[in-house]
Short mmCIF file of C-alpha atoms in Angstrom, two decimals:
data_model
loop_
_atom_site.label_atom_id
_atom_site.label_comp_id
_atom_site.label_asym_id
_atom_site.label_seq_id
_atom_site.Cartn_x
_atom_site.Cartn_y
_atom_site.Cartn_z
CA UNK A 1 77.61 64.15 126.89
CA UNK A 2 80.82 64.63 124.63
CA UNK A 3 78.18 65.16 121.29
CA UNK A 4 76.03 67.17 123.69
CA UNK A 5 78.86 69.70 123.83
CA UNK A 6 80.17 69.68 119.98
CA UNK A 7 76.65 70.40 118.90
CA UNK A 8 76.51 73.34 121.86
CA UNK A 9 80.30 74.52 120.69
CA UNK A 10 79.20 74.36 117.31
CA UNK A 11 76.01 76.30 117.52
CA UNK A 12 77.79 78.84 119.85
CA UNK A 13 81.13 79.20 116.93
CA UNK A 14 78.15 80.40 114.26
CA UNK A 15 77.83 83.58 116.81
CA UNK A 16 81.26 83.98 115.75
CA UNK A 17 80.91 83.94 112.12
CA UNK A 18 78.61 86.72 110.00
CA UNK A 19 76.94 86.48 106.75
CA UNK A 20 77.89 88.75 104.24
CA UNK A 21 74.49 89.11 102.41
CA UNK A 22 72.30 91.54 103.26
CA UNK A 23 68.91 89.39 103.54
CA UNK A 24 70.41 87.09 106.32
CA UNK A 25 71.61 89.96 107.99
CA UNK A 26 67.96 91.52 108.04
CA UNK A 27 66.39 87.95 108.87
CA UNK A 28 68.59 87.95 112.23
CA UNK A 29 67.87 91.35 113.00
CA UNK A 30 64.01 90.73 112.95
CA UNK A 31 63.94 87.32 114.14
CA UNK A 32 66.19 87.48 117.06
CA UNK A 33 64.71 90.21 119.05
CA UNK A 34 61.44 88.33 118.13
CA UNK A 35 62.40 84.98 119.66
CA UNK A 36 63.66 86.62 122.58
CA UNK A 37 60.53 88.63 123.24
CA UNK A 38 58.45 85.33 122.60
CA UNK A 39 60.66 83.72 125.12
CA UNK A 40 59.72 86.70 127.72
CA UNK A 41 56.49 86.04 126.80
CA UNK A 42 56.34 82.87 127.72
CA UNK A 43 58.59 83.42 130.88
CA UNK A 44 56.65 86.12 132.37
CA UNK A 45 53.74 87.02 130.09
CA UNK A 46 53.06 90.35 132.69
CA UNK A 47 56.56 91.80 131.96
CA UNK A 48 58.24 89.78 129.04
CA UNK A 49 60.55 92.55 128.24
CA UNK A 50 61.66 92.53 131.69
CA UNK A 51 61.49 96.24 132.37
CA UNK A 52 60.92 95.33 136.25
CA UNK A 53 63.42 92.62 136.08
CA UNK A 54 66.91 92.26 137.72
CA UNK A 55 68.74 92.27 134.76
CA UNK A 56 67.31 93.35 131.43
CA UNK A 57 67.60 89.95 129.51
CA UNK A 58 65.98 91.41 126.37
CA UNK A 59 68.98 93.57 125.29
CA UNK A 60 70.76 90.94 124.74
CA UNK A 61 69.44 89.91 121.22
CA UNK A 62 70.53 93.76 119.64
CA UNK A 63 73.56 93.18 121.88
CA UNK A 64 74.31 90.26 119.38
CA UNK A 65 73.47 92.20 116.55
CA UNK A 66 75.71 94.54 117.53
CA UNK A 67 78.41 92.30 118.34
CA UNK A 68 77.94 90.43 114.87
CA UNK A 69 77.49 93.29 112.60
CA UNK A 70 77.90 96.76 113.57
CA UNK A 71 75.66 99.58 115.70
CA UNK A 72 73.45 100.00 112.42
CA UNK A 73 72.07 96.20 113.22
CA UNK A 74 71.94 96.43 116.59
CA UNK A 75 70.01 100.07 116.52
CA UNK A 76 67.56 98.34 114.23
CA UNK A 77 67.42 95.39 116.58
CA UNK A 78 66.51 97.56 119.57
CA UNK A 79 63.85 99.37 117.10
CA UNK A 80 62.69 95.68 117.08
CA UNK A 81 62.58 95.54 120.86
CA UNK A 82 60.77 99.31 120.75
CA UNK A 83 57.99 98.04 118.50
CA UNK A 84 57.51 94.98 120.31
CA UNK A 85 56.66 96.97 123.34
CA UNK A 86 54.62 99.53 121.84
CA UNK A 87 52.57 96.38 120.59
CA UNK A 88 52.74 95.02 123.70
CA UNK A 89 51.25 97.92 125.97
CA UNK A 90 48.21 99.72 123.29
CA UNK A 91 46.66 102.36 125.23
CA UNK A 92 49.59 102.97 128.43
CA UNK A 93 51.91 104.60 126.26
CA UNK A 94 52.26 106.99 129.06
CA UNK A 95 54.23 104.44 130.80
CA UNK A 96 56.88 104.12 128.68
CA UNK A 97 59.96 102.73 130.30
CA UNK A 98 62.87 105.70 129.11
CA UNK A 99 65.56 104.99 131.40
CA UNK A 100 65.64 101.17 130.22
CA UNK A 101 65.29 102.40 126.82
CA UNK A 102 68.24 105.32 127.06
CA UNK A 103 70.54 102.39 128.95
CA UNK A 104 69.40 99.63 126.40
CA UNK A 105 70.29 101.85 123.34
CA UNK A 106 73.51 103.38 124.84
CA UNK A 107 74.78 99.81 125.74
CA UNK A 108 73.91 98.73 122.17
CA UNK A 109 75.96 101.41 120.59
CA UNK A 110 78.88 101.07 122.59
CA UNK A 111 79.21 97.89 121.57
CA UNK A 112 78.44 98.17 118.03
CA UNK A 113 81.50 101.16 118.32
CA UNK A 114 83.74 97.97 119.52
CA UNK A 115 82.45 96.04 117.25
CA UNK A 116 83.18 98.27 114.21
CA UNK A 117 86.16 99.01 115.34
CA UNK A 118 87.68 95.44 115.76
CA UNK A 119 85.86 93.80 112.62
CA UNK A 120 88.39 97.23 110.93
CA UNK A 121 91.31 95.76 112.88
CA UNK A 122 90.33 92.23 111.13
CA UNK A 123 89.82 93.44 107.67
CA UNK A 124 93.08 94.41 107.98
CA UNK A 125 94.96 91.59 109.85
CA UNK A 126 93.43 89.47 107.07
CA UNK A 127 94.79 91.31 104.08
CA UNK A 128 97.66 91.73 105.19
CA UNK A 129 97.86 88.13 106.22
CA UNK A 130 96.63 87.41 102.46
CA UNK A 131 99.62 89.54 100.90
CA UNK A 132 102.19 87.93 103.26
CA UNK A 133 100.65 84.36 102.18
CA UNK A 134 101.27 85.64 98.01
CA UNK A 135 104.61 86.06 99.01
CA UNK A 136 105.66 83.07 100.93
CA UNK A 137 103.96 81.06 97.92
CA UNK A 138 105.74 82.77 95.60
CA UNK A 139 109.51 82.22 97.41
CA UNK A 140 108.14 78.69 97.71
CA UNK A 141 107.49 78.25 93.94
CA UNK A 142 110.77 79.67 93.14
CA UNK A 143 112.26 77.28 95.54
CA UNK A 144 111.06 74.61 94.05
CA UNK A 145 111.83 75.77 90.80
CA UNK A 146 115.57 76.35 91.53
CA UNK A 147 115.42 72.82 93.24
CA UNK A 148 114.38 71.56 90.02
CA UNK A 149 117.11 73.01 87.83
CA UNK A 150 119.64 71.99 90.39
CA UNK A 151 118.30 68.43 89.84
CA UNK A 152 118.62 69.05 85.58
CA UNK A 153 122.43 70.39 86.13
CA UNK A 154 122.98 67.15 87.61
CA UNK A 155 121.67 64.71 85.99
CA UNK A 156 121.66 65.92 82.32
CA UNK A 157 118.52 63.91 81.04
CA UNK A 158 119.16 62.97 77.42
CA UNK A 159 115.09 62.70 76.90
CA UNK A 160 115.28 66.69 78.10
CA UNK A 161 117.72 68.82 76.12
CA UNK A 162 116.31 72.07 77.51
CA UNK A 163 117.47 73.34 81.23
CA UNK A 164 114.68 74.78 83.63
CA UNK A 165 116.69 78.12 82.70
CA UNK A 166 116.03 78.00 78.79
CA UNK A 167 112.46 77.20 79.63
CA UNK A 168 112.24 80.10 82.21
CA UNK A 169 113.53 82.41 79.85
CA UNK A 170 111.33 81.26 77.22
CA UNK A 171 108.36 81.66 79.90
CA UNK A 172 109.13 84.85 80.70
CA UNK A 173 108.81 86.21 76.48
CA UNK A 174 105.71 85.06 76.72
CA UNK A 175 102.73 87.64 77.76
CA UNK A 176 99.75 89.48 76.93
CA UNK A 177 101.45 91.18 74.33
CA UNK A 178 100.77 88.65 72.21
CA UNK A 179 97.94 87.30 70.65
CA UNK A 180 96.01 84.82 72.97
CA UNK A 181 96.10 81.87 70.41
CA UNK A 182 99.79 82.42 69.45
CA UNK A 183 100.71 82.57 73.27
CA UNK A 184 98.77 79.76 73.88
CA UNK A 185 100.28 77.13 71.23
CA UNK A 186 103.78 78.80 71.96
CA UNK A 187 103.22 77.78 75.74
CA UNK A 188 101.93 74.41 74.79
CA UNK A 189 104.94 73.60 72.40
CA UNK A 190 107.25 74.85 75.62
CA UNK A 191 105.50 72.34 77.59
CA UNK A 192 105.26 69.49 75.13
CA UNK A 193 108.97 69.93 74.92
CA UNK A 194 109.35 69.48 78.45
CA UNK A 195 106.80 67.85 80.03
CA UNK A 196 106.91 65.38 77.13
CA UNK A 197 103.29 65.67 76.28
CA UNK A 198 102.19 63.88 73.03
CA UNK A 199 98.39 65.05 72.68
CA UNK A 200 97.09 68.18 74.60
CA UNK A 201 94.82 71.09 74.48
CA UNK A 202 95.10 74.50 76.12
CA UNK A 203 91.22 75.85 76.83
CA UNK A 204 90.80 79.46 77.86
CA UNK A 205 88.21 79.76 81.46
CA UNK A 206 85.97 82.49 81.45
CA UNK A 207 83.73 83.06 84.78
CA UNK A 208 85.29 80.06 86.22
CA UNK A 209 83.80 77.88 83.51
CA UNK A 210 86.15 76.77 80.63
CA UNK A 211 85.48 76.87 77.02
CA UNK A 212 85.35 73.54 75.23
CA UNK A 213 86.54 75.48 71.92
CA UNK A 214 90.87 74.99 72.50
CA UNK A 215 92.89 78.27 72.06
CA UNK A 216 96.23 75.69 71.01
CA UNK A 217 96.54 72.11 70.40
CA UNK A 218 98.97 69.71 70.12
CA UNK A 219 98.90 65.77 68.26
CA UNK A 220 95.16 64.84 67.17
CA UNK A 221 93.30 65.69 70.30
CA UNK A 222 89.47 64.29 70.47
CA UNK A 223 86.56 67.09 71.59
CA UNK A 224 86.88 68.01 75.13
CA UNK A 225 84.14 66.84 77.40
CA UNK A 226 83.59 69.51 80.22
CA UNK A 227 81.53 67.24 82.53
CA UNK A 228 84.48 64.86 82.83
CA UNK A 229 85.46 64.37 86.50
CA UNK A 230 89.10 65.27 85.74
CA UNK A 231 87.97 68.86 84.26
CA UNK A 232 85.60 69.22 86.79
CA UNK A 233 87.40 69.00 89.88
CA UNK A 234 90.42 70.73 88.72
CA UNK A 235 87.84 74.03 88.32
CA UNK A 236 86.59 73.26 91.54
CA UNK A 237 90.16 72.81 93.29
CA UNK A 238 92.17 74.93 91.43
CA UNK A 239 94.67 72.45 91.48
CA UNK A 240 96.11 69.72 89.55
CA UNK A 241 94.15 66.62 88.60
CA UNK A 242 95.64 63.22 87.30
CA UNK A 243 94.43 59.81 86.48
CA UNK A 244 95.17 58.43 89.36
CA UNK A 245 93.07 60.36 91.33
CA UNK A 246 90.17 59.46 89.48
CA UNK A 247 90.82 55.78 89.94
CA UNK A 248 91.14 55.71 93.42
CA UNK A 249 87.48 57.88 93.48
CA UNK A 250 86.33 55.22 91.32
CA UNK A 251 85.59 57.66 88.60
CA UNK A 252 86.30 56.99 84.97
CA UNK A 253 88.46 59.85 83.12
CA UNK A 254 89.30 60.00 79.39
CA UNK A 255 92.08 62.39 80.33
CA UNK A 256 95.06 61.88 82.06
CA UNK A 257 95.94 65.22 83.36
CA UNK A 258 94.04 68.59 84.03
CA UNK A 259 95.46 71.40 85.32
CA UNK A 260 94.66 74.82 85.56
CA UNK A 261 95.92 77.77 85.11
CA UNK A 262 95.99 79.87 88.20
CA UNK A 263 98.19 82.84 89.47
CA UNK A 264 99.12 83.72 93.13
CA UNK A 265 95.35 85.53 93.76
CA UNK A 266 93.38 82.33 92.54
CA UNK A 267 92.51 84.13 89.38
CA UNK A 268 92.72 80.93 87.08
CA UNK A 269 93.13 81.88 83.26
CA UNK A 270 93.05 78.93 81.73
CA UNK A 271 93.12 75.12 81.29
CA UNK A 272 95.48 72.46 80.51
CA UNK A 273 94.01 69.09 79.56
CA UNK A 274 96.54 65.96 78.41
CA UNK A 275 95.42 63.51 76.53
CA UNK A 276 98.41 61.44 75.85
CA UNK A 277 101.96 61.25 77.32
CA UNK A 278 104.39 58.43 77.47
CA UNK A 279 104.09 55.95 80.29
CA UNK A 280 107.23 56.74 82.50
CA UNK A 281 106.64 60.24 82.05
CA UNK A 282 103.20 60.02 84.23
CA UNK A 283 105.28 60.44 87.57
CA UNK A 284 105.42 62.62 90.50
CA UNK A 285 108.00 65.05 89.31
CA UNK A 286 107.31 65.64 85.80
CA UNK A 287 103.67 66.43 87.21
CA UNK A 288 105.26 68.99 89.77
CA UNK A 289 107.45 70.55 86.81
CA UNK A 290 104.44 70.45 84.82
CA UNK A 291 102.75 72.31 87.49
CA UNK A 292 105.53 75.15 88.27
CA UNK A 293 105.62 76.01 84.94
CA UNK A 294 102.27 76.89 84.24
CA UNK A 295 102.00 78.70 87.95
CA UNK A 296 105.22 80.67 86.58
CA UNK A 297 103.26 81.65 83.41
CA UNK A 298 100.33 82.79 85.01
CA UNK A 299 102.29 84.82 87.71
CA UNK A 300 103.95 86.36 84.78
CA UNK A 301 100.62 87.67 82.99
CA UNK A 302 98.96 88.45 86.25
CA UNK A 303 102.25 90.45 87.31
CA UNK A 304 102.34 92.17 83.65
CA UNK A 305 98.47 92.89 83.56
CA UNK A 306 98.73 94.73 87.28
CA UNK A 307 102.32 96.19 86.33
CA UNK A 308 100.85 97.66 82.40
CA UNK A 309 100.04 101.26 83.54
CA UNK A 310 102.76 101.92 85.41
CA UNK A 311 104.99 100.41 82.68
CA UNK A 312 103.13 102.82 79.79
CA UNK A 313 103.65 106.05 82.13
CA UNK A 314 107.45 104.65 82.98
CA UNK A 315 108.78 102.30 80.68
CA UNK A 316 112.10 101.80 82.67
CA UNK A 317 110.70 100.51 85.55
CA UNK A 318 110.61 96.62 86.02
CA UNK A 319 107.43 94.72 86.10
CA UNK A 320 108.00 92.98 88.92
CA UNK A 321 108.56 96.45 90.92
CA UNK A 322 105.71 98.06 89.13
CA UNK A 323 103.52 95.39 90.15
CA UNK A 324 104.63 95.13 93.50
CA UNK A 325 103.93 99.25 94.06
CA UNK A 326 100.28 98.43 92.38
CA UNK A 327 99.65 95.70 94.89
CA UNK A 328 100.95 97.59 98.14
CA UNK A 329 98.84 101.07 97.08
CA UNK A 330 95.50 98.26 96.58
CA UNK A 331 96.39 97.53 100.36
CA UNK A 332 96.96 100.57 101.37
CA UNK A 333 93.20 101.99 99.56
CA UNK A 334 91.72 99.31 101.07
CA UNK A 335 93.02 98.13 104.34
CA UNK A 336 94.87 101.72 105.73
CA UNK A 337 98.08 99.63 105.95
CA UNK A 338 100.83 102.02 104.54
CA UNK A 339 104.14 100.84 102.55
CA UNK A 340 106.78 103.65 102.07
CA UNK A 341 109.85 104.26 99.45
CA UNK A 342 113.56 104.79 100.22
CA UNK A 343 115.09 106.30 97.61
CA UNK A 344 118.93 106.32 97.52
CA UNK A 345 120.44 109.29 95.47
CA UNK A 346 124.25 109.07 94.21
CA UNK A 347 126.05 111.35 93.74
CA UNK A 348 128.84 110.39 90.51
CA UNK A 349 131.65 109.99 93.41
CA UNK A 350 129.39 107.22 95.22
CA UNK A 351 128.90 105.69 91.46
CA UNK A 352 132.47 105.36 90.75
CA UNK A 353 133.15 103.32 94.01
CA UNK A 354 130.07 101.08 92.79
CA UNK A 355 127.57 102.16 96.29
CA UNK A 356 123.99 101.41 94.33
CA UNK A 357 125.43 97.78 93.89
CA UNK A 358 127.14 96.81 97.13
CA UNK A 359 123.96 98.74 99.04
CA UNK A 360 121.77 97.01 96.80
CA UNK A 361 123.22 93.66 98.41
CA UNK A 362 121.87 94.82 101.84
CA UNK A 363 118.09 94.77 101.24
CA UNK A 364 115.71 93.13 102.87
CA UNK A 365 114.15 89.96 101.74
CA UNK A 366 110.96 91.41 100.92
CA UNK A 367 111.31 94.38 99.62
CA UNK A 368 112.03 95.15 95.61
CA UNK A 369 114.50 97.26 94.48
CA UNK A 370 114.67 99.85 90.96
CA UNK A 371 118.05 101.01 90.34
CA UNK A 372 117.73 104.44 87.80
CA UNK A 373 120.65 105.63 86.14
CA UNK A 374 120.64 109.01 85.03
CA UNK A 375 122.87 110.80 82.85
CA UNK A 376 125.20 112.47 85.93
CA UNK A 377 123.77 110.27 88.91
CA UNK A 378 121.85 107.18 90.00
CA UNK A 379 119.02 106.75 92.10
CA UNK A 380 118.09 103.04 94.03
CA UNK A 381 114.61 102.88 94.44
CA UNK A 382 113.82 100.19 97.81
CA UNK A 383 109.89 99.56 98.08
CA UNK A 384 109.15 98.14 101.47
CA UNK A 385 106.21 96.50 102.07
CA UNK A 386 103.93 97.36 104.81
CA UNK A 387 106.20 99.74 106.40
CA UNK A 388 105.83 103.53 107.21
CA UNK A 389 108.39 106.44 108.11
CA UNK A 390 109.92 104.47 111.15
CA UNK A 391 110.43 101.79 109.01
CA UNK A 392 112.18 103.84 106.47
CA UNK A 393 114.47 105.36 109.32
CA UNK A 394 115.13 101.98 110.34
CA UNK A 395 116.73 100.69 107.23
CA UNK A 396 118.60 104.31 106.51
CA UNK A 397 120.01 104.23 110.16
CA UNK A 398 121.33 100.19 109.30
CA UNK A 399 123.31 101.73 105.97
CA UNK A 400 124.50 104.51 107.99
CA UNK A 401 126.56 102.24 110.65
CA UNK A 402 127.60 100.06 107.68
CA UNK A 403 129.28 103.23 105.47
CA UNK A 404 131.00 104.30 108.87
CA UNK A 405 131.95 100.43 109.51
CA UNK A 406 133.49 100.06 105.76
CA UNK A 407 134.58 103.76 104.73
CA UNK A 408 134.76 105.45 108.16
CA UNK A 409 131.93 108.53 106.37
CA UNK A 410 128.27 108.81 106.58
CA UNK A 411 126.32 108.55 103.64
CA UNK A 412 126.08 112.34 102.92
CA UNK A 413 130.16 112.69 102.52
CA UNK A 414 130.19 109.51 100.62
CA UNK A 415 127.73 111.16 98.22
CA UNK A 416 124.49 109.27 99.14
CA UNK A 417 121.19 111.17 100.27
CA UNK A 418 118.05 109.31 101.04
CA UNK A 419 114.87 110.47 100.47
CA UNK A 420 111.53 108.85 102.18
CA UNK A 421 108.86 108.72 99.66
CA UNK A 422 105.38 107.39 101.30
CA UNK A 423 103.53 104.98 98.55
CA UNK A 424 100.51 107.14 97.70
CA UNK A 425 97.14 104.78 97.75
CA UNK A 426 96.22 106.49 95.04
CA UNK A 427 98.59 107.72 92.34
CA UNK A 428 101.22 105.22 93.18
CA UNK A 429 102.37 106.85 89.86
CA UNK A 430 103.33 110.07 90.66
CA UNK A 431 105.70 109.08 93.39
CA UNK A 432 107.64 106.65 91.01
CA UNK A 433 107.49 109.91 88.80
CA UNK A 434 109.20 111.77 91.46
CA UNK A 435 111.76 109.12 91.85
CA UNK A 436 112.81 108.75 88.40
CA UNK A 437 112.91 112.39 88.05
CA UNK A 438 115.73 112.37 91.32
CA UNK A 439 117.66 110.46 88.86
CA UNK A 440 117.23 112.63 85.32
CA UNK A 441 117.75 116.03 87.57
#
């Protein structure tokens, strides 16, 4: 009885799930108002539509369609149902049933109308959901990465000259700018350093699929086999692979770590395949530095590749903030979900008593912050993230009470104005324009 009602709970969760290509979605739409005329059929072969029935059971299967994929699918279900009929009654056309017809279609688009309008709603959740997941992966990685230079201060490995600061700082010079091979062995020399690799290559992936030719090597690495289990289910995961792994799978690896290179979206960019490393250094937290490291790389190209026009039309602004605004107007094009731009204006009195830094202290922890200084004033630029004017009013209402809490004056006589800039979805450009131009007035 219990397997009885997984396989019914199963079969009934597919109803919940649609298929995004097009030829499934036609397949339903012919065969399900098929099956249920065939089961009228074979219920009542004098009325299988049910026209003179209590309850008119055939609507049900464009009902479905509707539910599943929109009033387009469900009005070409009931065409379905239309046909059927028509097929059904050859010569007594003149009895066609209107009124269950006109109900029929009318309940069909009313539902596809819900339908459309809550698959919208989930578009959205889910994106949003996505961006909020980027972030809390990215605070986790720099968690762990602080965690992990805490741990250096402390114990001052001989074996490891360089901090987790030095190699941060060396991570973040590296970037598209320069040439892919160059970047590549520089990158593989940082991690040799650190990671105390002996023998490794670094392959570029291309389409998912990584090419056997290495863009850096270091020590006297053999040819890279692409079929090896190691390399092929770090592709697959996305994550990294070690020897270990592959012996308790009973697999045989000539490697003994693959990793791959893969930013915050999943985009991987490349792959990291060691050969040889000393014994003692194949343990659980040189693997986990091993991996932060090359996540922090990648974040860094994917955040300069997204951040490069804004950069080239403003070469003040940060990448990080440039990015961010490039991100947040994506959402906003795509989902409807706004994010909005507080810019602070100060005057040279609020610069003197040092405002842009101690109001700079009081942002939120998601949003990121630009700070433009301009030859007679500055301007703090706060992007917040899926916010709109009432979030805006919000956070200029929360520095109001603290300026009369700490100076006894509102902004205005302490020589701050703040301006609410919405983040355009599409010329996030012009608005950072607008705000450096506050600035340079």
């Amino acid at each position: 009885m219990g397997r009885v009602f997984q396989l019914t709970g199963a079969l009934v969760g597919r109803l919940t799930t649609t298929e995004t290509r097009p030829t499934v979605m036609l397949v339903e739409m012919l065969l399900l108002p098929l099956v249920t005329v065939a089961i009228g059929l074979y219920a009542n072969a004098e009325d299988p539509l049910g026209v003179q029935a209590g309850f008119p059971w055939v609507w049900l299967a464009p009902v479905i369609l509707a539910l599943r994929y929109g009033p387009l699918a469900g009005l070409g279900g009931a065409c379905i149902v239309l046909l059927c009929w028509l097929a059904l009654n050859i010569g007594h056309f003149a009895e066609f049933p209107k009124v269950f017809f006109l109900g029929g279609l009318i309940l069909v688009m009313l539902v596809g109308e819900f339908s459309s309008l809550w698959q919208a709603r989930t578009r959205r959740a889910e994106t949003v959901q996505m961006y909020l997941d980027q972030r809390l992966e990215h605070l986790v990685r720099q968690y762990y990465l602080l965690r992990l230079s805490h741990d250096r201060l402390e114990q001052e490995l001989i074996g490891r000259p360089m901090s987790m600061r030095d190699a941060l700082s060396s991570l973040q010079r590296l970037g598209p700018s320069d040439a892919p091979a160059e970047s590549a062995q520089l990158l593989l020399r940082l991690l040799a350093q650190y990671c105390q690799l002996e023998t490794a290559t670094l392959h570029a992936v291309v389409d998912d699929a990584a090419i056997a030719q290495p863009l850096a090597e270091i020590g006297t690495p053999r040819p890279v086999q692409l079929d090896d289990p190691l390399v092929v289910q770090a592709l697959e995961t996305g994550k990294l692979c070690h020897i270990s792994q592959a012996l308790a799978s009973q697999r045989q690896s000539q490697y003994l770590i693959v990793a791959p290179m893969q930013d915050l979206g999943g985009t991987t960019y490349g792959l990291l395949v060691v050969h040889e490393m000393p014994f003692f250094s194949l343990q659980e937290e040189n693997l986990q530095t091993l991996n932060l490291l090359l996540g922090y790389y990648t974040d860094g190209l994917s955040v300069q590749t997204l951040a490069q026009p804004v950069i080239e039309r403003l070469p003040e602004c940060p990448a990080e903030f440039a990015f961010e605004v490039q991100r947040l107007a994506h959402i906003g094009q795509t989902t409807r979900v706004p994010s909005v731009i507080v810019a602070l204006e100060f005057l040279p009195r609020a610069v003197a008593r040092e405002l842009p830094q101690q109001i700079l202290r009081l942002k939120r922890e998601l949003d990121e912050s630009w700070l433009i200084e301009g030859p007679q004033r500055q301007v703090l630029a706060l992007l917040m993230p899926l916010g709109d004017a009432a979030t805006a009013e919000g956070y200029i209402s929360r520095i109001e009470n603290w300026s009369q809490q700490k100076s006894g004056q509102p902004l205005a006589e302490s020589g701050v104005f703040a301006h609410v800039i919405p983040l355009p979805a599409q010329a996030p450009v012009e608005a950072l324009q607008r705000i450096q131009d506050l600035a340079h007035a």
